[in-house]
Coordinates of C-alpha atoms in Angstrom, one line a residue:
X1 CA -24.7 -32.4 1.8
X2 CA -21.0 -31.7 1.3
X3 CA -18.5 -33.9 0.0
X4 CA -16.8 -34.1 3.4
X5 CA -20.1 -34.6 5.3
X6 CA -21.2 -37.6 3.0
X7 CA -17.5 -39.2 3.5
X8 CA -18.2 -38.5 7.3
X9 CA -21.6 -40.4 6.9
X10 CA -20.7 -43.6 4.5
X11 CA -18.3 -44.7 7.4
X12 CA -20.9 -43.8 10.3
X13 CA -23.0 -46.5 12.5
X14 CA -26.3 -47.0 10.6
X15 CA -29.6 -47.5 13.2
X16 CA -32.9 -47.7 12.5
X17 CA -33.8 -44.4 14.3
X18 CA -31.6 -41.5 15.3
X19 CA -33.0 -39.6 18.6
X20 CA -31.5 -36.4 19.3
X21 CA -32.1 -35.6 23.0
X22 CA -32.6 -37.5 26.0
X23 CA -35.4 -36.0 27.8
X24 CA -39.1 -36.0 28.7
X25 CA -39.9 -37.1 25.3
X26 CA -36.6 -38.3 24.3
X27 CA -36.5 -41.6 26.8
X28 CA -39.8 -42.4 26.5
X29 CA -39.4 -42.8 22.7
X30 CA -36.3 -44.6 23.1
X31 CA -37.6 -47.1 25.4
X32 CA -40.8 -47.8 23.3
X33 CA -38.8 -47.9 19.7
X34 CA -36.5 -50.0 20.7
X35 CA -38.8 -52.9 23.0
X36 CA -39.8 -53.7 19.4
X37 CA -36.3 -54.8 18.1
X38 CA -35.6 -51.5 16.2
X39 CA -32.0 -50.5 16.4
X40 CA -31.7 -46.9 18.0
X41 CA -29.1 -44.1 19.0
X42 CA -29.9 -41.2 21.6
X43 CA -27.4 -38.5 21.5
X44 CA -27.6 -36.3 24.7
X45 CA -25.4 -32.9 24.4
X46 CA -24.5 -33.0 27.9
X47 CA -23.1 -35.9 30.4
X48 CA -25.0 -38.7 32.0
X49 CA -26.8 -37.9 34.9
X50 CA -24.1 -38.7 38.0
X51 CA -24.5 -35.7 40.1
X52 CA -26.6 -36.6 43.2
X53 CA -28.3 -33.3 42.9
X54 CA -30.0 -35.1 39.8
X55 CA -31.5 -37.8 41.9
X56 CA -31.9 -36.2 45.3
X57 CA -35.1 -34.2 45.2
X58 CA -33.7 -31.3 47.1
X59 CA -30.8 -30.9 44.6
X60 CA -33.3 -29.1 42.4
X61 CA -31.3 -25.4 43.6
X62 CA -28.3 -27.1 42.8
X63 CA -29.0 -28.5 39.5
X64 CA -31.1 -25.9 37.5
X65 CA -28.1 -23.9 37.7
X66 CA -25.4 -25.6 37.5
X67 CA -24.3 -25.0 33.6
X68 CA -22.7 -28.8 33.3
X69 CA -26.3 -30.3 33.7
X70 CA -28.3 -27.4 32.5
X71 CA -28.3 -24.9 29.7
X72 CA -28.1 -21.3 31.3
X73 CA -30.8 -20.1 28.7
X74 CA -32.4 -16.5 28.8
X75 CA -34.6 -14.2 27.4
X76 CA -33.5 -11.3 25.7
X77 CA -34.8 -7.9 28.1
X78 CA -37.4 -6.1 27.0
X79 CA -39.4 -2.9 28.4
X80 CA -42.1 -5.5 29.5
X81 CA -39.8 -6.8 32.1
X82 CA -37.7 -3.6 32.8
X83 CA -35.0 -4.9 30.8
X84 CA -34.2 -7.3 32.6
X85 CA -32.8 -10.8 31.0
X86 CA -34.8 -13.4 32.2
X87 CA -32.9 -17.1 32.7
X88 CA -34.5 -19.9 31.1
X89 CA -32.1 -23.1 32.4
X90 CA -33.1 -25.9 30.4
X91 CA -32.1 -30.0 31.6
X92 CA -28.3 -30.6 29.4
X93 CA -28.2 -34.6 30.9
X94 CA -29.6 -37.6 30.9
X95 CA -33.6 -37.0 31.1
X96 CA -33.4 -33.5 30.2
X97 CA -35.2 -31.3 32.2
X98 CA -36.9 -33.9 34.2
X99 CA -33.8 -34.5 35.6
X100 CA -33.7 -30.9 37.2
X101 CA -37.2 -29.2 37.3
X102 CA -39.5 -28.8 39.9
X103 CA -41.2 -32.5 39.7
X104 CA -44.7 -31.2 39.7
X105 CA -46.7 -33.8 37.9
X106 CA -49.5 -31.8 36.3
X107 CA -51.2 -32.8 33.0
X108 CA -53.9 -29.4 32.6
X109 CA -57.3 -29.3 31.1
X110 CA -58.9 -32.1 28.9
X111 CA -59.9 -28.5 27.1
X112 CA -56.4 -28.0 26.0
X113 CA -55.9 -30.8 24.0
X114 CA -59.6 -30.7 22.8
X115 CA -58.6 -27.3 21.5
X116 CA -55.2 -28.4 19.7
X117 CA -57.7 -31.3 17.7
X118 CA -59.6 -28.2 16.9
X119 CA -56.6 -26.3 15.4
X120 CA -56.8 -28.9 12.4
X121 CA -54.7 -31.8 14.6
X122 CA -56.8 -35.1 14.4
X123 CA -55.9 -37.4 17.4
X124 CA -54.9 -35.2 19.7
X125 CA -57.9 -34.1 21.8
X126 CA -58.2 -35.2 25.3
X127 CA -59.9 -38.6 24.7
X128 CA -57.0 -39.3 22.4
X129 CA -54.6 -38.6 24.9
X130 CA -55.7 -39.7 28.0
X131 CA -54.7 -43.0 27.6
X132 CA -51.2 -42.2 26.2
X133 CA -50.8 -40.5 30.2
X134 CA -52.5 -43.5 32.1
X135 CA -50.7 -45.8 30.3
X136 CA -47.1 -44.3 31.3
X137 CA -48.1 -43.3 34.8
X138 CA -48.1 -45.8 38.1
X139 CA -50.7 -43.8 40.5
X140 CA -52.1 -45.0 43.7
X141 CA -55.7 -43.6 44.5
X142 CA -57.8 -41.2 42.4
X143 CA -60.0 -43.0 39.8
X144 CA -59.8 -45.7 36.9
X145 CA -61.4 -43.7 34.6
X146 CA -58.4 -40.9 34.5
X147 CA -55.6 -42.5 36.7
X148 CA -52.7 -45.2 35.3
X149 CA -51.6 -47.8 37.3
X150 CA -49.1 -50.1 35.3
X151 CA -46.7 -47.6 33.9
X152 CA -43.7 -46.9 34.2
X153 CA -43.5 -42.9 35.9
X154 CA -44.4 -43.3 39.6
X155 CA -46.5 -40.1 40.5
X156 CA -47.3 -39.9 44.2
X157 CA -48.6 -37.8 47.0
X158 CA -47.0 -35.7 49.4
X159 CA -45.9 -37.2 52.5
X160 CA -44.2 -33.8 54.6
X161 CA -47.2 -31.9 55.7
X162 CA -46.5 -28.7 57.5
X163 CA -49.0 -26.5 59.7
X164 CA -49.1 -23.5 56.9
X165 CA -49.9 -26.0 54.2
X166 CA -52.8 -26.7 55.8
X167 CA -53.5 -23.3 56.9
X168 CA -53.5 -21.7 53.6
X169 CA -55.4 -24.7 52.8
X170 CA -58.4 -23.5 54.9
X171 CA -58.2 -20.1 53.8
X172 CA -58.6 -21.1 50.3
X173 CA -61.4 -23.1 51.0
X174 CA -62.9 -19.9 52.7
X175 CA -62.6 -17.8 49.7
X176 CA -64.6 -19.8 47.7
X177 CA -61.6 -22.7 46.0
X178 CA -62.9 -25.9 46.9
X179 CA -60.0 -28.1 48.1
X180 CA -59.4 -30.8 45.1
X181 CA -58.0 -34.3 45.9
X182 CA -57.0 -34.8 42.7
X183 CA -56.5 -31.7 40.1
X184 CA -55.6 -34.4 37.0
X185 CA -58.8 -36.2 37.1
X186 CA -62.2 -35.0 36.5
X187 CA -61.9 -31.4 37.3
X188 CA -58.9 -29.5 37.9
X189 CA -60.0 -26.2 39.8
X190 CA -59.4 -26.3 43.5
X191 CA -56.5 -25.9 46.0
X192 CA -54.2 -28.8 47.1
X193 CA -51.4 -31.1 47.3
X194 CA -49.2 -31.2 44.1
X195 CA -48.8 -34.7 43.0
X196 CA -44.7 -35.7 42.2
X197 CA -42.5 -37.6 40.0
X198 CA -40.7 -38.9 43.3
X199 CA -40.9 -42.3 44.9
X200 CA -39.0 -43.5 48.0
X201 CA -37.4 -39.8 48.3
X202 CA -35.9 -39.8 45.0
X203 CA -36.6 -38.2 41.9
X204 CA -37.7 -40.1 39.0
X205 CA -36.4 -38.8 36.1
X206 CA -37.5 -40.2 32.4
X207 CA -33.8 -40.9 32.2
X208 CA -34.4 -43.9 35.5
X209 CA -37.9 -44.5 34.5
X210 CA -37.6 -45.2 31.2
X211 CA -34.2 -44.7 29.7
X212 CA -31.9 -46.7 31.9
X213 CA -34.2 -50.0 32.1
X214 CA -34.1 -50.1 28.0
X215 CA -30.3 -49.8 28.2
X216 CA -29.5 -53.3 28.6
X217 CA -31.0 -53.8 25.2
X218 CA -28.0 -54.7 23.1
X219 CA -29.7 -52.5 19.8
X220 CA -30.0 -48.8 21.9
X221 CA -27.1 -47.0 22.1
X222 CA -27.1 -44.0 24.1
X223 CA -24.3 -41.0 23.4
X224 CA -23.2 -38.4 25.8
X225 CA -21.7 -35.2 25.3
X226 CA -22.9 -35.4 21.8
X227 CA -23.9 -32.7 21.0
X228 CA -25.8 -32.6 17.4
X229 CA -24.9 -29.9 14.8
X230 CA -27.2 -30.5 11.8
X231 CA -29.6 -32.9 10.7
X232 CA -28.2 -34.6 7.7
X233 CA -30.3 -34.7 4.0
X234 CA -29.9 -36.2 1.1
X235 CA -32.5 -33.7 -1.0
X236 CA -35.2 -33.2 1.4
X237 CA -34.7 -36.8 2.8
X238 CA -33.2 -36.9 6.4
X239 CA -30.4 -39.8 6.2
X240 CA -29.0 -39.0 9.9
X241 CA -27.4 -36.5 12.3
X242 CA -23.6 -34.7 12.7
X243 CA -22.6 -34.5 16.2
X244 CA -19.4 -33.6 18.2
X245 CA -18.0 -33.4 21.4
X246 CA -19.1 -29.7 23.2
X247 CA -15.2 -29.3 24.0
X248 CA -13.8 -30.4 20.7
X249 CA -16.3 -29.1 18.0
X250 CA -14.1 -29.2 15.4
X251 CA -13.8 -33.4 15.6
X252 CA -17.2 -34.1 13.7
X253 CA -19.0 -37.5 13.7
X254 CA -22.2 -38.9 12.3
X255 CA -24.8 -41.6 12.6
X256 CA -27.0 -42.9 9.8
X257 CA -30.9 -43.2 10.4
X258 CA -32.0 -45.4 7.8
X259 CA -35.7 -44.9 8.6
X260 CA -36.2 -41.9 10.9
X261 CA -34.2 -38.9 12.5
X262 CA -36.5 -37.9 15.6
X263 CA -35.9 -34.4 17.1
X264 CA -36.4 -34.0 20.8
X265 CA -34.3 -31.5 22.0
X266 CA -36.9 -29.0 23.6
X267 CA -38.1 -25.5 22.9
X268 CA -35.1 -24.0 22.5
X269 CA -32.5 -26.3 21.0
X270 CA -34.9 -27.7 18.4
X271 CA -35.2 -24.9 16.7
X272 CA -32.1 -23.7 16.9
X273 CA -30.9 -27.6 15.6
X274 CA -33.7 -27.0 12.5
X275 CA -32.1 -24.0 11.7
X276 CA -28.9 -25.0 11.4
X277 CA -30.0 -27.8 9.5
X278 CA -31.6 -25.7 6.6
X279 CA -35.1 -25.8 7.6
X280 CA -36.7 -22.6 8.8
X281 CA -37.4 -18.9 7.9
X282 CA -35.1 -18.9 4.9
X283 CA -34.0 -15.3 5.0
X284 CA -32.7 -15.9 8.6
X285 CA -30.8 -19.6 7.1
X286 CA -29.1 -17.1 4.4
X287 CA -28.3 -14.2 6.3
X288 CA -26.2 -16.8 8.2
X289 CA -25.2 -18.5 4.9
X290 CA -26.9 -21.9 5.5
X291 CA -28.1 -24.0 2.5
X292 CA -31.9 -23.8 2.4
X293 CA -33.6 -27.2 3.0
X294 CA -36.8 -26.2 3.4
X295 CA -38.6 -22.8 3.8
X296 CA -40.5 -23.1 7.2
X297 CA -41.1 -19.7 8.9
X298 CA -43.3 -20.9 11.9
X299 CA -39.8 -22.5 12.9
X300 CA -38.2 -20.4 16.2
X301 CA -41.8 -18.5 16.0
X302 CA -45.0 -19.1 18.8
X303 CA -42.8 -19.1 21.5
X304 CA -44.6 -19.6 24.7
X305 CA -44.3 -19.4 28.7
X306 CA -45.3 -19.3 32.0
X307 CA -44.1 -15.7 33.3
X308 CA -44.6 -16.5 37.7
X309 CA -44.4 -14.1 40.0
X310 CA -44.1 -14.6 44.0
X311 CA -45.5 -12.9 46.9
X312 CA -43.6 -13.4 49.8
X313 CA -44.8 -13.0 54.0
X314 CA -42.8 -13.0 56.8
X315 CA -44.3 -16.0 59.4
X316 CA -44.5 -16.3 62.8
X317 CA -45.6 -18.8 65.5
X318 CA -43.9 -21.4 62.9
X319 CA -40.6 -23.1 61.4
X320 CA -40.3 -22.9 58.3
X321 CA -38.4 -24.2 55.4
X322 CA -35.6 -21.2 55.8
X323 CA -34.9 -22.7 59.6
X324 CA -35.0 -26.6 58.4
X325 CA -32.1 -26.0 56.1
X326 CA -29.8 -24.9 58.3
X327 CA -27.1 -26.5 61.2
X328 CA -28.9 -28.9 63.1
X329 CA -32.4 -28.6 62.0
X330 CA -30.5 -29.7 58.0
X331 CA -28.5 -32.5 59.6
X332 CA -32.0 -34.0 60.8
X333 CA -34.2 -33.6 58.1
X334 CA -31.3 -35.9 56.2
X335 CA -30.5 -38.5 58.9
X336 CA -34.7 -38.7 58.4
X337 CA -34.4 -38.7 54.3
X338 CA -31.8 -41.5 55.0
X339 CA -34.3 -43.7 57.1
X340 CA -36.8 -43.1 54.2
X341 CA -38.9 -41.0 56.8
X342 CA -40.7 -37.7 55.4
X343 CA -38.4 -35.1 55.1
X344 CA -37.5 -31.4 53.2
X345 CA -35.0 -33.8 50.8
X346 CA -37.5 -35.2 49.3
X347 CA -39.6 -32.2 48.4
X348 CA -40.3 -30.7 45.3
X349 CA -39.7 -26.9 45.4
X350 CA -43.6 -26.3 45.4
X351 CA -46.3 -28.3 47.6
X352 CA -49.3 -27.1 46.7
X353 CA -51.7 -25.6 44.0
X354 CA -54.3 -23.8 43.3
X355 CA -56.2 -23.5 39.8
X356 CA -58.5 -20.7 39.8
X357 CA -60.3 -18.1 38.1
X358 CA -59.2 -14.1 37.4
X359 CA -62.7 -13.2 36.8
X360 CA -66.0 -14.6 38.2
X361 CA -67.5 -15.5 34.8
X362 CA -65.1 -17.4 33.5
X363 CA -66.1 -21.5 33.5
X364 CA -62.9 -22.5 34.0
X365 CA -59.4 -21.8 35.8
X366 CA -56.8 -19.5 33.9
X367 CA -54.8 -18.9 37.0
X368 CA -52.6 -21.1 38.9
X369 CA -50.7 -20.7 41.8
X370 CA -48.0 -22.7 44.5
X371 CA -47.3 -22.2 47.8
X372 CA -44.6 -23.0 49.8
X373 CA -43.6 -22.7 53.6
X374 CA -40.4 -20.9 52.9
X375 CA -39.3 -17.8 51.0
X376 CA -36.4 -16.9 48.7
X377 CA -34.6 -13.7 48.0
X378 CA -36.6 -11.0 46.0
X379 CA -39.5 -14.4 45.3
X380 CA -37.1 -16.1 43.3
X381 CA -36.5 -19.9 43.7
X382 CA -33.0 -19.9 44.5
X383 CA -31.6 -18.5 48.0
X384 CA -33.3 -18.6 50.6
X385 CA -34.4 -15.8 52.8
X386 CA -32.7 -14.8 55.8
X387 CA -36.3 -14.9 57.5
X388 CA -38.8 -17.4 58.3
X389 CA -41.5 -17.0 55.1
X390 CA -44.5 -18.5 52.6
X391 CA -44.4 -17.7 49.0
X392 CA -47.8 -17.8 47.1
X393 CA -47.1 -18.1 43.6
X394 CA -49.1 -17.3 40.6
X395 CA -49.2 -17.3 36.6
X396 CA -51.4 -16.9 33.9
X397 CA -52.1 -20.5 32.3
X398 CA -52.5 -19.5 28.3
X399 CA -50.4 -16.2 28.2
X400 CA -51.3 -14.3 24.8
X401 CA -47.9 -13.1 24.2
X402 CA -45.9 -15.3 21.8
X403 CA -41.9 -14.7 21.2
X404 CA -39.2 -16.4 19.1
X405 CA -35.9 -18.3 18.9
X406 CA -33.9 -17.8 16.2
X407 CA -29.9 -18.7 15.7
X408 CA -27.6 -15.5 16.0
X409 CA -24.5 -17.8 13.6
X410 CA -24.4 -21.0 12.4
X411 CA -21.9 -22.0 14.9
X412 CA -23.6 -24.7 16.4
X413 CA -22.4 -24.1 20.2
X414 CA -23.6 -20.4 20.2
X415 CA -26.8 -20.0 22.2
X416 CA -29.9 -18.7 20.2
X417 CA -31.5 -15.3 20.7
X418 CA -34.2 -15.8 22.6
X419 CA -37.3 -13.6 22.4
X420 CA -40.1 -14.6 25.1
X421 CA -41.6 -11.0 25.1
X422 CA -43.3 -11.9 28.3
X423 CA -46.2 -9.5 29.2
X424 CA -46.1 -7.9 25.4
X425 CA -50.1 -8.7 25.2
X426 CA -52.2 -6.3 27.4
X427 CA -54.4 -9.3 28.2
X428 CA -51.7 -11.1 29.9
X429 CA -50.9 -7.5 32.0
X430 CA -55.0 -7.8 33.2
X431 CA -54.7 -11.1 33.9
X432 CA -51.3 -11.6 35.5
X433 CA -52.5 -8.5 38.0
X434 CA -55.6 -10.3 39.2
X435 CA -53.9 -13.2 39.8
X436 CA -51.1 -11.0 41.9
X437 CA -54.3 -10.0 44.1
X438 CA -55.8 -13.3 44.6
X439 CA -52.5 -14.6 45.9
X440 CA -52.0 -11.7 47.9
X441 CA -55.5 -12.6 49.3
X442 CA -54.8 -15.8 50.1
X443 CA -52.1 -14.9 52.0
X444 CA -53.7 -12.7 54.1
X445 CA -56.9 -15.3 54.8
X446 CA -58.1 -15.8 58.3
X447 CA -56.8 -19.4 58.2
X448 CA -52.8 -18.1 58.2
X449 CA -53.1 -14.7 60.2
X450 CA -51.9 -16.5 63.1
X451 CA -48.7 -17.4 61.5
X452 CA -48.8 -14.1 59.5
X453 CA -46.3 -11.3 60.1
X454 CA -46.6 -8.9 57.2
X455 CA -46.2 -8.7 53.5
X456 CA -42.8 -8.6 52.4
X457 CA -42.6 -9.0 48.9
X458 CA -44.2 -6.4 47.2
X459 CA -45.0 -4.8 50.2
X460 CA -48.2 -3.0 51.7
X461 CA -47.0 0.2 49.6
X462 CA -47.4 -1.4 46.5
X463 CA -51.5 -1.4 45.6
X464 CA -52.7 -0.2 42.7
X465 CA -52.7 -1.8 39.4
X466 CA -50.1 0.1 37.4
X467 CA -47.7 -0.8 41.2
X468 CA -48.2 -4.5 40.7
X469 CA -47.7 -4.1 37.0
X470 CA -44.4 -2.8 37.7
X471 CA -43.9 -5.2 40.3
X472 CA -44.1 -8.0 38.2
X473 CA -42.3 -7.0 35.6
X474 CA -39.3 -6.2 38.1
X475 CA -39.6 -9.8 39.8
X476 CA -41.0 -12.2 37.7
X477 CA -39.5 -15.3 36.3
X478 CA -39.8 -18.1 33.8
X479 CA -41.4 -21.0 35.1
X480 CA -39.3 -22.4 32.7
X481 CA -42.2 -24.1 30.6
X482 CA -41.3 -23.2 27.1
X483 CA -43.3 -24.7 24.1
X484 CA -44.4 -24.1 20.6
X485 CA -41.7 -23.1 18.9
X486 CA -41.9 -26.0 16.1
X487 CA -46.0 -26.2 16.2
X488 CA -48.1 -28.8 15.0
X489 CA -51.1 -27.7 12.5
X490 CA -52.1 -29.0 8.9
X491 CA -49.7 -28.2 5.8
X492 CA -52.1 -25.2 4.6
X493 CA -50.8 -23.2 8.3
X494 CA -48.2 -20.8 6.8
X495 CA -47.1 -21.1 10.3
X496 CA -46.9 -24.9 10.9
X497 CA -44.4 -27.3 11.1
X498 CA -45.1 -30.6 11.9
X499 CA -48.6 -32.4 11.0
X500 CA -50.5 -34.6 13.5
X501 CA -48.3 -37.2 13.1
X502 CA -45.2 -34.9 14.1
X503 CA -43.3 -35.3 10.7
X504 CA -42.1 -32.0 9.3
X505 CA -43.3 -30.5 7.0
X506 CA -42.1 -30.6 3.4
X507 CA -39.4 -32.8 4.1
X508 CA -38.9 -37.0 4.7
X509 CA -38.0 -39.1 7.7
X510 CA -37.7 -36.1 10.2
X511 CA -39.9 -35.5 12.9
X512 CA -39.8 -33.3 16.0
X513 CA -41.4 -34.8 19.0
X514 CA -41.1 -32.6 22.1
X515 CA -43.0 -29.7 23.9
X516 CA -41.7 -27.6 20.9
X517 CA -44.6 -29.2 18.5
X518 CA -47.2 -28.0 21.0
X519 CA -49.6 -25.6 19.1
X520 CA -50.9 -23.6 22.4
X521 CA -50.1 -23.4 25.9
X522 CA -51.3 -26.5 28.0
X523 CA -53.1 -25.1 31.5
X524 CA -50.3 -26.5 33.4
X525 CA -46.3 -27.7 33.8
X526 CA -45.4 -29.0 30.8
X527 CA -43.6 -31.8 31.4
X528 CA -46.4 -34.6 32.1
X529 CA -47.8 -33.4 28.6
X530 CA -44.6 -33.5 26.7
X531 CA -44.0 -37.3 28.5
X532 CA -47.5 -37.8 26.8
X533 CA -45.8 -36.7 23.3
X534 CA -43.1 -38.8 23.4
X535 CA -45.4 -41.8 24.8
X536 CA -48.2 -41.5 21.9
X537 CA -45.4 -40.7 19.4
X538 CA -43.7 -43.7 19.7
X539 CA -47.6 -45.0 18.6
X540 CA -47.4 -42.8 15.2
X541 CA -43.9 -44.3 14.5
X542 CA -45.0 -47.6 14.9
X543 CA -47.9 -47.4 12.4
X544 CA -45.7 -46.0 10.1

């Protein structure tokens, strides 16, 4: 530490813990640590969460893009996706990116987290972590043995049901995918409803679920538009966290931690914040002259996504979502959203699922896919098409293909380079292609020909494999579900970074507790499994 930054932090507010990000993980930690008297300070880079867009489920378009409440993120193009840059917003507010994604609640395959146990992580297989998500969640229906009903996180059903839902519906169900009431209980292949983080047509955020009740506590103190620049050492001890303003980066501050700094910043900005903070591949911390903490390579490394791709049909004999938005049919569907009656503002931007299989053999789902009675230009969530149209999505659920983030400067408000080399395996190519077919099937069921009007997106012309290759890597997108950068895995994993109890590696009072620490790809969204994180984390702390 430099003379200056050791000045900066003798004068600095001393808390027990130091949280650095407000998100999925982020609130959930800060409500926990601090119901049991601990002192605690969140810093959150970007403002609170005031916008309407951030509480209005509908204001998902508006949000994700909208660079004051989102980092504008992407990939770096590659031949894999024509190259093409591919954007990668991440939440920059109050809640994080549960204040602007798509507010699917899905938690994936007890299988997953049976596997991370399995990676040398003890207490993190599925009977270890299913009552970390019952015990956050408030569910009606499904059953005890899987569903919470006391927590905090209201997840509930669908309440808008349009005729094309139900028609693709049907046609899943005659293709084989049985229809599944309830994909995060016992069994999670099927074809349904998506279950959402909305209650009352309003989003529910970590920030309102968890983060603004624990605010009147006198001992958390929550920070906007502080933005951290380095973790703070004394040796390899982590004593607390430098922060500024975004718009005045030269006016430095710092809080103390005198047990615990806690990393939550996400995929991206974690390790771009461990970095900068000495800990990581130490060629890359020298090459941008930063003071080597600790030699970690796996930090920035195991980068993973969901790359999603959309096929898009023109409908008939039905309004769809594209009509409801506009003049008239808009001002209803709010006067409705206003009375608390079902309505498009209180959607998420997908309503239903599908988990299935690319291959008959397999025992389990490695696709999944959303639907949606409306259409957007070119199959990308964003503008709507001029036309009446369903999108069938799809994406591989544990992509082979791992990329990186690494920091281009230590200047702390420069984005990182981000590497997601989507499609780089040949596996995920196979894969991804099958599951283009299989929602281009369902599509074209019996169930929805009366409201079909042709393939629009790719287009009948587009069939074989090597045109739906192409396809996909000319339109598809991030789901923006990024994870592993700063995996979890035993000391003896060159490629490690935090143990099972999340504490870095190598160094003291630092851990990094968001989807970052994730050592593969859950088979879902992953922000009911990064809530989970944050939930049993606040456990591990305790104990410590």
């Amino acid at each position: 530490m430099s003379p200056a930054q050791q000045a900066s932090l003798r004068d600095a507010d001393t808390f027990d813990y130091v949280i650095v990000g407000s998100g999925a993980a982020g609130s959930i930690l800060a409500n926990r640590l601090s119901a049991d008297g601990a002192t605690v300070c969140v810093l959150e880079a970007g403002p609170p969460d005031n916008s309407p867009f951030l509480h209005i489920p509908a204001g998902f378009i508006k949000a994700v893009f909208n660079k004051k409440y989102a980092w504008q993120f992407s990939s770096e193009g590659t031949a894999q996706t024509n190259g093409r840059r591919v954007p990668i917003p991440q939440g920059r507010t109050l809640g994080g990116s549960t204040s602007i994604n798509g507010l699917v609640y899905n938690r994936g395959q007890a299988a997953d987290f049976d596997h991370w146990a399995s990676l040398g992580n003890p207490g993190w297989a599925y009977a270890d972590v299913l009552p970390y998500f019952k015990s956050m969640e408030r569910r009606v229906g499904g059953d005890d043995r899987y569903r919470g009903r006391q927590g905090e996180l209201p997840v509930t059903d669908i309440d808008w049901i349009h005729p094309l839902c139900e028609a693709f519906i049907a046609g899943a169900v005659e293709q084989g995918i049985p229809r599944n009431p309830d994909y995060n209980g016992a069994e999670q292949a099927g074809v349904g409803y998506f279950q959402r983080t909305i209650s009352n047509g309003w989003r529910m955020s970590t920030a309102k679920c968890f983060l603004k009740p624990a605010m009147a506590r006198k001992n958390l103190d929550v920070r906007t538009y502080a933005q951290a620049t380095r973790v703070l050492f004394d040796g390899t001890r982590a004593v607390g966290v430098a922060y500024c303003h975004p718009a005045h980066p030269s006016r430095l501050r710092a809080v103390r931690a005198s047990r615990e700094v806690i990393v939550a910043c996400g995929a991206i900005n974690t390790p771009k914040l461990l970095q900068l903070s000495g800990i990581g591949p130490a060629d890359l911390l020298r090459q941008h002259g930063i003071d080597v903490v600790r030699d970690l390579p796996g930090v920035g490394e195991n980068l993973s996504d969901h790359y999603s791709v959309r096929i898009v049909a023109r409908v008939k004999n039905s309004k769809t979502m594209n009509e409801l938005v506009k003049g008239f049919s808009l001002a209803g569907q709010i006067s409705r959203w206003m009375m608390k009656r079902p309505s498009i503002m209180a959607l998420s931007p997908s309503l239903l699922h599908y988990f299935w299989k690319s291959t008959p053999e397999l025992t389990a789902p490695d696709l999944q896919g959303v639907f949606t009675p409306a259409s957007y230009k070119e199959g990308y969530v964003g503008v709507l098409d001029d036309f009446p149209g369903m999108t069938a999505g799809v994406w591989q659920h544990r992509p082979d293909s791992r990329g990186q983030v690494r920091i281009q400067s230590a200047d702390p408000l420069q984005d990182p380079i981000i590497l997601a080399n989507y499609l780089a395996d040949e596996r995920d190519q196979v894969t991804l292609v099958r599951g283009i077919r299989l929602a281009r099937r369902l599509l074209q069921s019996q169930a929805l020909a009366p409201f079909s009007d042709g393939e629009a997106l790719p287009g009948p012309l587009c069939e074989s494999d090597s045109e739906l290759l192409d396809f996909a890597r000319r339109f598809g997108v991030s789901s923006y579900h990024v994870n592993g950068t700063a995996r979890m895995g035993p000391a003896d994993d060159k490629y490690a970074v935090v143990d099972a109890q999340l504490r870095v590696h190598g160094v003291q009072n630092l851990r990094v507790i968001d989807s970052s620490v994730m050592p593969s790809m859950p088979s879902a969204n992953i922000c009911a499994a990064t809530m989970m994180i944050g939930n049993k984390a606040a456990d591990l702390i305790r104990k410590a």
